[in-house]
């Protein structure tokens, strides 16, 4: 275990220093190669099934004697060269270009073609800049240059310093796709780009931006003035396909007869002028266009999509059918349900990632409760199975019940990857420094409150006080005493947090990041599972070493079994809150509920891959997009989601405790471990202390405070080690009741106990007439203990002197069986 931990630390350090070790030229070559392969692969996916270049470009010059961009859609764009390539347009526009177009007109395809062409040039001449595509949908409002640096670092694992240097020195050409995806934030994005381009040293000489025509035309400020880029002089608008291009494409795909059909089908001819819809026609109508035509032009597109889906889901005999293992109607519903959910505000309408499934996709409150029941049940069961060998079945069950009842996390936050850069590490440590004290004080308040209540209950039992007095004392003293006691505990709790709550859990929370480059579906979820296992093992090791070191320093006996049990428990909760174990269970629990409701198939990833084989979806590594946004909207309109509004979950914000749901279970566990642990009594203890102890009884005993912070008192039931005692006990540990304290003179005989010459009378003590103890005076560190059972069969161990160093704990609370739950008095 230690070797693996050291190896993990070495990997982390290697990640921190890797950019200093690598040669910058080598890093540049890696960026060039990876970026080129990625763009080429995506372009191949976009134009799959397309035999020729379908896209003709018309462009308008924003100058005094040309069409102004503000009216690009109002007037006829100047057609300078219909057959120019995107590279030629880019070069003639002084390397700053805005690409506009209608939905599914090929904006992203043109951007990819430009990226691949520029990438090929850089491959031949490494001194040329590298084109990097950025998805505008990921922009959150930060400075554009900082955002681009962060995107490259996340995607290619390159030093932020190198990336910034390359961008400033014009070695990277930013290609920004999807300005229209930002909605109202597109105005802020334009301002941010203008700020960058106005900067004398940071401006980008090469810059390309894609946006839908209508979205760009409708951008207006609060005074209703059009918002336009100030530093981009030229724009290109993707035009409809010409007759020649359509006919040439159909000839290349050996469906020449479709051109003749289009002459008599003006509705379909209108669709054919859009590249994406044209490519669907040979797949949908290989034998020719249908005779029955819709009445309106708007219905032609719907018929094309319906016929395409019908041929894909119900192909003719002998035609390959990737989705053959799924019932056609169900397969269509799965796709429609996915498309409809992607329309919802909190979900990316363009792209679907399996890892992004969230409980908000559940439409009914009942479904959400079922999901929470399954997730918490699985985690609680896993906790019981892991903890039972160390802490016993009952305690493990109680801990699982706490999680099952109290801990609920609405969103699924995966731990896919870690950003170990110095900048992020320093930021994480700063945030943790602020949180440690707050969380430690919250936990200390809970522990202190329970401790004060416990002391008051003990006082009530000892003095036989009326419960009303205890309640009154609690109301008066708890608000005063608890904060004071909590302050003394803060440092101790902070130290514990720093070991397994801070350095492991807290850092994991602050440093975790999303995998930007996903090579296969659900990669983030499976990576979360792997990271969760590593975090669990690392936390167990750290906690084990911490507790062992403390015990060695204070020269306390080391019980490896108990320490290991505590380490596993700490690891479980660090993994629960931060490490991704809970999120891993959440994801598959959600998938199971959606499968049970018929929203998705059981093998969802396989279904999505098969749908991509049918050209209904396009797959880019672990990401999916519908063949076109028009197809997605058509499918989404075919079903109606009946989403019930989910009321926000109420959070507890007590002034006294200031705890949220995540901290409460941890506080209860901390209390259990500070108070002690669960013990099952030895046979000797059961025989000696009957009837208060019986077989199968489980009790909570205080091993932390007692006897180090609380002095043993008369009548308390204790456990102690029999090692080194004059009396020969049958077990290493046993239990008895204290009857005499240090310095007292004791004599036992004829069923009576005489202490300092006075008769000790207590209904709990029944002395065997066969037992006697000659008069003795106890030393300053000695206690005298006896059994409760007057019929105890071993009179030689009925009573004995126990040194303070042998006392291990006080028996506090019987927790099982449930009909015997109560304080041990």
CSV table of C-alpha atoms in Angstrom, one decimal, residues 32 111 127 168 198 220 250 297 322 351 375 379 389 426 437 477 485 489-490 505 518 533 668 747 786 797:
chain,number,residue,atom,x,y,z
A,32,UNK,CA,0.3,20.3,-34.0
A,111,UNK,CA,-14.6,25.8,-40.3
A,127,UNK,CA,6.9,27.8,-38.3
A,168,UNK,CA,0.3,36.3,-28.0
A,198,UNK,CA,-8.2,46.5,-29.6
A,220,UNK,CA,-29.0,44.7,-30.5
A,250,UNK,CA,-26.4,13.2,-57.3
A,297,UNK,CA,-43.6,23.7,-48.5
A,322,UNK,CA,-27.7,-1.4,-37.4
A,351,UNK,CA,-24.4,18.2,-28.3
A,375,UNK,CA,-28.9,5.5,-5.2
A,379,UNK,CA,-24.4,3.4,-1.4
A,389,UNK,CA,-15.7,-6.5,9.0
A,426,UNK,CA,-2.5,27.5,-4.9
A,437,UNK,CA,-12.1,26.8,10.1
A,477,UNK,CA,-25.9,26.4,29.7
A,485,UNK,CA,-16.0,24.0,24.2
A,489,UNK,CA,-12.0,21.4,19.7
A,490,UNK,CA,-11.6,23.4,16.5
A,505,UNK,CA,-11.3,15.4,-0.1
A,518,UNK,CA,-13.3,12.2,-24.6
A,533,UNK,CA,-11.0,3.9,-6.0
A,668,UNK,CA,-22.6,12.3,13.7
A,747,UNK,CA,-13.3,-4.4,53.1
A,786,UNK,CA,-16.6,-6.1,41.3
A,797,UNK,CA,-12.2,-13.0,39.7
